[in-house]
Amino acid sequence: MTDQRPDQRKPVILIAEDERSVAEGYELWLADQYEVRLVSDGQEALDAIDETVDVALLDRMMPQVSGRQVLREIREREMDCRVAMVTAVEPDFDVIEMGFDAYVTKPPERQELIETIEQLLDRASVDDALQEYHSLMARKGTLQTQKTELELAESEEYQELLDRIEMKREEVDEDLGDMDSEIDFVSAVREVDASDGDLETTELDGVDAFETEEEETDE
């Protein structure tokens, strides 16, 4: 059970997922610990995002407005909520320019999802520089689980990411103290064989969810 927050309210989790059975499965997992709000597409997510939302779980591939576009809008609005992408889209080097805080590959396990949310809630009170450092580390960790060492070494984008991390580490060094270990994001430790158009069967505590990723752009 999640410890009660200082303001004595349940954290608010916004779930943006166009597969209803999947969204309801997540809700079953989370409703005892959090206030869960469900939306079924990106436009509804943009309408629902406000200062009361603590964590947003976004599918990348959604009708009307993609999860990537929703994420971009959240960052442009400078909102305080943390964002985890929960998606069947395998991460590529394009994630380097996405400002997510965690990347969870479908189908997640219940404990993985809860631990990811708890990590993001725990980081909610840190300053902007440290938030950015965590976000950069999340992108690095996500790629490390999907790419070979050779692919990473040959990628100019990845090398630039490492440079950005080092610069940000120096900026927040006083806050980090002697912490030399990298942030362990639960969202970046599981590899799932998923691709656009594949049919997946996800068992969510008794809820069988069949989800098909549509051929939609998430630009």
PDB file of C-alpha atoms in Angstrom:
ATOM      1  CA  MET A   1       0.000   0.000   0.000  1.00  0.00           C
ATOM      2  CA  THR A   2       1.267   3.451  -0.896  1.00  0.00           C
ATOM      3  CA  ASP A   3       2.159   5.666   2.067  1.00  0.00           C
ATOM      4  CA  GLN A   4      -0.209   8.595   2.466  1.00  0.00           C
ATOM      5  CA  ARG A   5       1.216  11.847   1.102  1.00  0.00           C
ATOM      6  CA  PRO A   6       1.704  14.847   3.409  1.00  0.00           C
ATOM      7  CA  ASP A   7      -1.412  16.584   2.046  1.00  0.00           C
ATOM      8  CA  GLN A   8      -3.490  13.493   2.954  1.00  0.00           C
ATOM      9  CA  ARG A   9      -4.825  12.975  -0.547  1.00  0.00           C
ATOM     10  CA  LYS A  10      -4.386  10.128  -2.951  1.00  0.00           C
ATOM     11  CA  PRO A  11      -2.001  10.946  -5.809  1.00  0.00           C
ATOM     12  CA  VAL A  12      -3.846  11.541  -9.074  1.00  0.00           C
ATOM     13  CA  ILE A  13      -2.857   9.274 -11.965  1.00  0.00           C
ATOM     14  CA  LEU A  14      -4.079  10.120 -15.460  1.00  0.00           C
ATOM     15  CA  ILE A  15      -4.144   7.143 -17.833  1.00  0.00           C
ATOM     16  CA  ALA A  16      -4.350   7.926 -21.550  1.00  0.00           C
ATOM     17  CA  GLU A  17      -4.992   4.630 -23.339  1.00  0.00           C
ATOM     18  CA  ASP A  18      -7.242   4.039 -26.355  1.00  0.00           C
ATOM     19  CA  GLU A  19      -7.731   0.308 -25.677  1.00  0.00           C
ATOM     20  CA  ARG A  20     -10.545   0.343 -23.125  1.00  0.00           C
ATOM     21  CA  SER A  21      -9.880  -3.121 -21.692  1.00  0.00           C
ATOM     22  CA  VAL A  22      -6.213  -2.266 -21.149  1.00  0.00           C
ATOM     23  CA  ALA A  23      -7.062   1.045 -19.468  1.00  0.00           C
ATOM     24  CA  GLU A  24      -9.589  -0.641 -17.191  1.00  0.00           C
ATOM     25  CA  GLY A  25      -7.018  -3.286 -16.304  1.00  0.00           C
ATOM     26  CA  TYR A  26      -4.563  -0.589 -15.219  1.00  0.00           C
ATOM     27  CA  GLU A  27      -7.351   1.034 -13.218  1.00  0.00           C
ATOM     28  CA  LEU A  28      -8.022  -2.237 -11.370  1.00  0.00           C
ATOM     29  CA  TRP A  29      -4.363  -2.402 -10.431  1.00  0.00           C
ATOM     30  CA  LEU A  30      -4.116   1.185  -9.233  1.00  0.00           C
ATOM     31  CA  ALA A  31      -7.494   2.275  -7.862  1.00  0.00           C
ATOM     32  CA  ASP A  32      -6.836   1.169  -4.272  1.00  0.00           C
ATOM     33  CA  GLN A  33      -3.743   3.339  -4.003  1.00  0.00           C
ATOM     34  CA  TYR A  34      -4.397   6.280  -6.295  1.00  0.00           C
ATOM     35  CA  GLU A  35      -7.137   8.440  -7.720  1.00  0.00           C
ATOM     36  CA  VAL A  36      -7.287   7.182 -11.306  1.00  0.00           C
ATOM     37  CA  ARG A  37      -8.638   9.194 -14.221  1.00  0.00           C
ATOM     38  CA  LEU A  38      -9.101   7.503 -17.593  1.00  0.00           C
ATOM     39  CA  VAL A  39      -9.091   9.109 -21.032  1.00  0.00           C
ATOM     40  CA  SER A  40      -9.191   7.315 -24.365  1.00  0.00           C
ATOM     41  CA  ASP A  41      -7.246   9.564 -26.725  1.00  0.00           C
ATOM     42  CA  GLY A  42      -4.647  12.292 -26.839  1.00  0.00           C
ATOM     43  CA  GLN A  43      -7.075  15.187 -27.133  1.00  0.00           C
ATOM     44  CA  GLU A  44      -8.959  14.020 -24.054  1.00  0.00           C
ATOM     45  CA  ALA A  45      -5.620  13.779 -22.262  1.00  0.00           C
ATOM     46  CA  LEU A  46      -4.796  17.396 -23.110  1.00  0.00           C
ATOM     47  CA  ASP A  47      -8.220  18.477 -21.877  1.00  0.00           C
ATOM     48  CA  ALA A  48      -7.839  16.485 -18.645  1.00  0.00           C
ATOM     49  CA  ILE A  49      -4.296  17.527 -17.732  1.00  0.00           C
ATOM     50  CA  ASP A  50      -4.292  20.137 -14.979  1.00  0.00           C
ATOM     51  CA  GLU A  51      -2.341  21.013 -11.846  1.00  0.00           C
ATOM     52  CA  THR A  52      -4.039  18.251  -9.840  1.00  0.00           C
ATOM     53  CA  VAL A  53      -2.487  15.451 -11.935  1.00  0.00           C
ATOM     54  CA  ASP A  54       0.627  13.979 -10.324  1.00  0.00           C
ATOM     55  CA  VAL A  55       1.578  11.326 -12.893  1.00  0.00           C
ATOM     56  CA  ALA A  56       0.400  10.782 -16.473  1.00  0.00           C
ATOM     57  CA  LEU A  57       0.685   7.370 -18.133  1.00  0.00           C
ATOM     58  CA  LEU A  58       0.605   7.905 -21.891  1.00  0.00           C
ATOM     59  CA  ASP A  59       0.299   5.436 -24.732  1.00  0.00           C
ATOM     60  CA  ARG A  60       2.390   6.657 -27.667  1.00  0.00           C
ATOM     61  CA  MET A  61      -0.044   5.582 -30.383  1.00  0.00           C
ATOM     62  CA  MET A  62      -3.482   7.129 -29.891  1.00  0.00           C
ATOM     63  CA  PRO A  63      -6.170   8.589 -32.171  1.00  0.00           C
ATOM     64  CA  GLN A  64      -6.294  12.324 -32.926  1.00  0.00           C
ATOM     65  CA  VAL A  65      -3.301  13.356 -30.838  1.00  0.00           C
ATOM     66  CA  SER A  66      -0.397  11.002 -30.137  1.00  0.00           C
ATOM     67  CA  GLY A  67       1.141  10.414 -26.735  1.00  0.00           C
ATOM     68  CA  ARG A  68       4.303  12.087 -27.959  1.00  0.00           C
ATOM     69  CA  GLN A  69       2.349  15.231 -28.829  1.00  0.00           C
ATOM     70  CA  VAL A  70       0.627  15.169 -25.440  1.00  0.00           C
ATOM     71  CA  LEU A  71       4.015  14.882 -23.736  1.00  0.00           C
ATOM     72  CA  ARG A  72       5.350  17.811 -25.747  1.00  0.00           C
ATOM     73  CA  GLU A  73       2.354  19.948 -24.778  1.00  0.00           C
ATOM     74  CA  ILE A  74       2.733  19.064 -21.088  1.00  0.00           C
ATOM     75  CA  ARG A  75       6.345  20.209 -21.175  1.00  0.00           C
ATOM     76  CA  GLU A  76       5.509  23.374 -23.103  1.00  0.00           C
ATOM     77  CA  ARG A  77       2.893  24.244 -20.485  1.00  0.00           C
ATOM     78  CA  GLU A  78       5.600  23.717 -17.835  1.00  0.00           C
ATOM     79  CA  MET A  79       3.303  21.511 -15.778  1.00  0.00           C
ATOM     80  CA  ASP A  80       4.667  19.709 -12.737  1.00  0.00           C
ATOM     81  CA  CYS A  81       3.237  16.259 -13.430  1.00  0.00           C
ATOM     82  CA  ARG A  82       5.642  13.411 -14.148  1.00  0.00           C
ATOM     83  CA  VAL A  83       5.098  11.439 -17.363  1.00  0.00           C
ATOM     84  CA  ALA A  84       5.657   7.764 -18.137  1.00  0.00           C
ATOM     85  CA  MET A  85       5.179   6.452 -21.649  1.00  0.00           C
ATOM     86  CA  VAL A  86       3.430   3.058 -21.466  1.00  0.00           C
ATOM     87  CA  THR A  87       3.543   1.689 -24.967  1.00  0.00           C
ATOM     88  CA  ALA A  88       4.126  -1.240 -27.305  1.00  0.00           C
ATOM     89  CA  VAL A  89       6.401   0.944 -29.451  1.00  0.00           C
ATOM     90  CA  GLU A  90       9.974  -0.212 -28.999  1.00  0.00           C
ATOM     91  CA  PRO A  91      12.167   2.786 -28.210  1.00  0.00           C
ATOM     92  CA  ASP A  92      14.585   3.999 -30.852  1.00  0.00           C
ATOM     93  CA  PHE A  93      17.032   6.894 -30.824  1.00  0.00           C
ATOM     94  CA  ASP A  94      14.121   9.292 -31.346  1.00  0.00           C
ATOM     95  CA  VAL A  95      13.334   8.967 -27.619  1.00  0.00           C
ATOM     96  CA  ILE A  96      16.395  11.100 -26.871  1.00  0.00           C
ATOM     97  CA  GLU A  97      14.387  14.211 -27.714  1.00  0.00           C
ATOM     98  CA  MET A  98      11.287  13.092 -25.796  1.00  0.00           C
ATOM     99  CA  GLY A  99      10.936  14.588 -22.338  1.00  0.00           C
ATOM    100  CA  PHE A 100       9.457  11.581 -20.547  1.00  0.00           C
ATOM    101  CA  ASP A 101      10.385  10.561 -17.012  1.00  0.00           C
ATOM    102  CA  ALA A 102      10.037   6.803 -17.579  1.00  0.00           C
ATOM    103  CA  TYR A 103       9.435   4.457 -20.511  1.00  0.00           C
ATOM    104  CA  VAL A 104       7.433   1.295 -19.848  1.00  0.00           C
ATOM    105  CA  THR A 105       7.151  -1.287 -22.610  1.00  0.00           C
ATOM    106  CA  LYS A 106       3.841  -3.131 -22.887  1.00  0.00           C
ATOM    107  CA  PRO A 107       2.669  -5.365 -21.456  1.00  0.00           C
ATOM    108  CA  PRO A 108       3.786  -4.139 -18.033  1.00  0.00           C
ATOM    109  CA  GLU A 109       3.440  -6.135 -14.860  1.00  0.00           C
ATOM    110  CA  ARG A 110       1.407  -4.707 -11.998  1.00  0.00           C
ATOM    111  CA  GLN A 111       4.368  -4.255  -9.664  1.00  0.00           C
ATOM    112  CA  GLU A 112       6.440  -2.666 -12.415  1.00  0.00           C
ATOM    113  CA  LEU A 113       3.750  -0.075 -13.066  1.00  0.00           C
ATOM    114  CA  ILE A 114       3.287   0.732  -9.379  1.00  0.00           C
ATOM    115  CA  GLU A 115       7.030   0.987  -8.740  1.00  0.00           C
ATOM    116  CA  THR A 116       7.407   3.312 -11.713  1.00  0.00           C
ATOM    117  CA  ILE A 117       4.623   5.556 -10.395  1.00  0.00           C
ATOM    118  CA  GLU A 118       6.126   5.561  -6.898  1.00  0.00           C
ATOM    119  CA  GLN A 119       9.545   6.538  -8.245  1.00  0.00           C
ATOM    120  CA  LEU A 120       8.016   9.444 -10.125  1.00  0.00           C
ATOM    121  CA  LEU A 121       5.990  10.578  -7.112  1.00  0.00           C
ATOM    122  CA  ASP A 122       9.089  10.475  -4.923  1.00  0.00           C
ATOM    123  CA  ARG A 123      10.860  12.787  -7.360  1.00  0.00           C
ATOM    124  CA  ALA A 124       8.024  15.304  -7.582  1.00  0.00           C
ATOM    125  CA  SER A 125       9.528  17.723  -5.076  1.00  0.00           C
ATOM    126  CA  VAL A 126      13.053  17.991  -6.517  1.00  0.00           C
ATOM    127  CA  ASP A 127      14.145  21.073  -8.441  1.00  0.00           C
ATOM    128  CA  ASP A 128      13.960  21.478 -12.214  1.00  0.00           C
ATOM    129  CA  ALA A 129      17.632  20.752 -12.855  1.00  0.00           C
ATOM    130  CA  LEU A 130      17.467  17.456 -10.999  1.00  0.00           C
ATOM    131  CA  GLN A 131      14.204  16.565 -12.755  1.00  0.00           C
ATOM    132  CA  GLU A 132      15.946  17.100 -16.089  1.00  0.00           C
ATOM    133  CA  TYR A 133      18.870  14.956 -14.971  1.00  0.00           C
ATOM    134  CA  HIS A 134      16.520  12.110 -14.052  1.00  0.00           C
ATOM    135  CA  SER A 135      14.727  12.464 -17.386  1.00  0.00           C
ATOM    136  CA  LEU A 136      17.987  12.282 -19.341  1.00  0.00           C
ATOM    137  CA  MET A 137      19.017   9.224 -17.355  1.00  0.00           C
ATOM    138  CA  ALA A 138      15.656   7.598 -18.112  1.00  0.00           C
ATOM    139  CA  ARG A 139      16.258   8.072 -21.836  1.00  0.00           C
ATOM    140  CA  LYS A 140      19.751   6.630 -21.514  1.00  0.00           C
ATOM    141  CA  GLY A 141      18.500   3.617 -19.548  1.00  0.00           C
ATOM    142  CA  THR A 142      15.691   3.012 -22.024  1.00  0.00           C
ATOM    143  CA  LEU A 143      18.114   2.868 -24.954  1.00  0.00           C
ATOM    144  CA  GLN A 144      20.582   0.667 -23.090  1.00  0.00           C
ATOM    145  CA  THR A 145      17.938  -2.045 -22.749  1.00  0.00           C
ATOM    146  CA  GLN A 146      17.098  -1.966 -26.471  1.00  0.00           C
ATOM    147  CA  LYS A 147      20.353  -1.269 -28.298  1.00  0.00           C
ATOM    148  CA  THR A 148      23.624  -3.147 -28.515  1.00  0.00           C
ATOM    149  CA  GLU A 149      26.845  -1.580 -27.278  1.00  0.00           C
ATOM    150  CA  LEU A 150      27.953  -1.202 -30.898  1.00  0.00           C
ATOM    151  CA  GLU A 151      24.731   0.569 -31.884  1.00  0.00           C
ATOM    152  CA  LEU A 152      25.098   2.946 -28.960  1.00  0.00           C
ATOM    153  CA  ALA A 153      28.759   3.609 -29.725  1.00  0.00           C
ATOM    154  CA  GLU A 154      27.989   4.394 -33.371  1.00  0.00           C
ATOM    155  CA  SER A 155      25.111   6.755 -32.609  1.00  0.00           C
ATOM    156  CA  GLU A 156      25.963  10.451 -32.623  1.00  0.00           C
ATOM    157  CA  GLU A 157      22.643  11.181 -30.918  1.00  0.00           C
ATOM    158  CA  TYR A 158      23.505   8.847 -28.056  1.00  0.00           C
ATOM    159  CA  GLN A 159      26.963  10.361 -27.613  1.00  0.00           C
ATOM    160  CA  GLU A 160      25.353  13.807 -27.475  1.00  0.00           C
ATOM    161  CA  LEU A 161      22.959  12.469 -24.831  1.00  0.00           C
ATOM    162  CA  LEU A 162      25.920  11.309 -22.737  1.00  0.00           C
ATOM    163  CA  ASP A 163      27.446  14.777 -23.036  1.00  0.00           C
ATOM    164  CA  ARG A 164      24.173  16.359 -21.908  1.00  0.00           C
ATOM    165  CA  ILE A 165      24.013  14.005 -18.930  1.00  0.00           C
ATOM    166  CA  GLU A 166      27.546  14.880 -17.889  1.00  0.00           C
ATOM    167  CA  MET A 167      26.838  18.603 -18.152  1.00  0.00           C
ATOM    168  CA  LYS A 168      23.635  18.228 -16.144  1.00  0.00           C
ATOM    169  CA  ARG A 169      25.403  16.046 -13.566  1.00  0.00           C
ATOM    170  CA  GLU A 170      27.896  18.837 -12.968  1.00  0.00           C
ATOM    171  CA  GLU A 171      25.048  21.330 -12.630  1.00  0.00           C
ATOM    172  CA  VAL A 172      23.284  19.309  -9.948  1.00  0.00           C
ATOM    173  CA  ASP A 173      26.405  17.835  -8.346  1.00  0.00           C
ATOM    174  CA  GLU A 174      25.745  19.576  -5.057  1.00  0.00           C
ATOM    175  CA  ASP A 175      22.304  17.969  -4.810  1.00  0.00           C
ATOM    176  CA  LEU A 176      23.512  14.550  -5.920  1.00  0.00           C
ATOM    177  CA  GLY A 177      26.418  14.487  -3.490  1.00  0.00           C
ATOM    178  CA  ASP A 178      28.502  11.371  -3.880  1.00  0.00           C
ATOM    179  CA  MET A 179      25.886   9.436  -5.846  1.00  0.00           C
ATOM    180  CA  ASP A 180      27.826   7.684  -8.613  1.00  0.00           C
ATOM    181  CA  SER A 181      25.315   4.960  -9.423  1.00  0.00           C
ATOM    182  CA  GLU A 182      22.875   5.539 -12.220  1.00  0.00           C
ATOM    183  CA  ILE A 183      19.152   5.852 -11.626  1.00  0.00           C
ATOM    184  CA  ASP A 184      17.447   2.465 -11.809  1.00  0.00           C
ATOM    185  CA  PHE A 185      14.223   2.867 -13.737  1.00  0.00           C
ATOM    186  CA  VAL A 186      11.966  -0.174 -13.590  1.00  0.00           C
ATOM    187  CA  SER A 187      10.522   0.934 -16.925  1.00  0.00           C
ATOM    188  CA  ALA A 188      13.821   0.267 -18.692  1.00  0.00           C
ATOM    189  CA  VAL A 189      14.589  -3.314 -17.651  1.00  0.00           C
ATOM    190  CA  ARG A 190      12.105  -5.354 -19.666  1.00  0.00           C
ATOM    191  CA  GLU A 191      12.333  -6.138 -23.364  1.00  0.00           C
ATOM    192  CA  VAL A 192       9.104  -6.991 -25.162  1.00  0.00           C
ATOM    193  CA  ASP A 193       8.881  -8.260 -28.718  1.00  0.00           C
ATOM    194  CA  ALA A 194       6.319  -5.762 -29.977  1.00  0.00           C
ATOM    195  CA  SER A 195       5.980  -3.934 -33.268  1.00  0.00           C
ATOM    196  CA  ASP A 196       3.341  -1.855 -35.062  1.00  0.00           C
ATOM    197  CA  GLY A 197       0.450  -3.977 -36.245  1.00  0.00           C
ATOM    198  CA  ASP A 198       1.203  -6.927 -33.957  1.00  0.00           C
ATOM    199  CA  LEU A 199      -1.629  -8.379 -31.909  1.00  0.00           C
ATOM    200  CA  GLU A 200      -0.843  -8.780 -28.239  1.00  0.00           C
ATOM    201  CA  THR A 201      -2.737 -10.615 -25.522  1.00  0.00           C
ATOM    202  CA  THR A 202      -2.236  -8.997 -22.122  1.00  0.00           C
ATOM    203  CA  GLU A 203      -3.590 -10.558 -18.944  1.00  0.00           C
ATOM    204  CA  LEU A 204      -4.352  -7.877 -16.376  1.00  0.00           C
ATOM    205  CA  ASP A 205      -5.391  -9.587 -13.120  1.00  0.00           C
ATOM    206  CA  GLY A 206      -8.177 -11.480 -14.833  1.00  0.00           C
ATOM    207  CA  VAL A 207      -8.827  -8.914 -17.545  1.00  0.00           C
ATOM    208  CA  ASP A 208      -7.856 -10.258 -20.967  1.00  0.00           C
ATOM    209  CA  ALA A 209      -6.972  -7.309 -23.140  1.00  0.00           C
ATOM    210  CA  PHE A 210      -6.396  -7.651 -26.853  1.00  0.00           C
ATOM    211  CA  GLU A 211      -4.673  -4.629 -28.230  1.00  0.00           C
ATOM    212  CA  THR A 212      -3.595  -3.748 -31.722  1.00  0.00           C
ATOM    213  CA  GLU A 213      -1.272  -0.847 -32.353  1.00  0.00           C
ATOM    214  CA  GLU A 214      -2.730   1.118 -35.256  1.00  0.00           C
ATOM    215  CA  GLU A 215      -0.548   2.428 -38.019  1.00  0.00           C
ATOM    216  CA  GLU A 216      -0.570   5.967 -36.729  1.00  0.00           C
ATOM    217  CA  THR A 217       2.216   8.474 -36.567  1.00  0.00           C
ATOM    218  CA  ASP A 218       3.316   9.682 -33.159  1.00  0.00           C
ATOM    219  CA  GLU A 219       5.163  12.701 -34.437  1.00  0.00           C
TER     220      GLU A 219
END
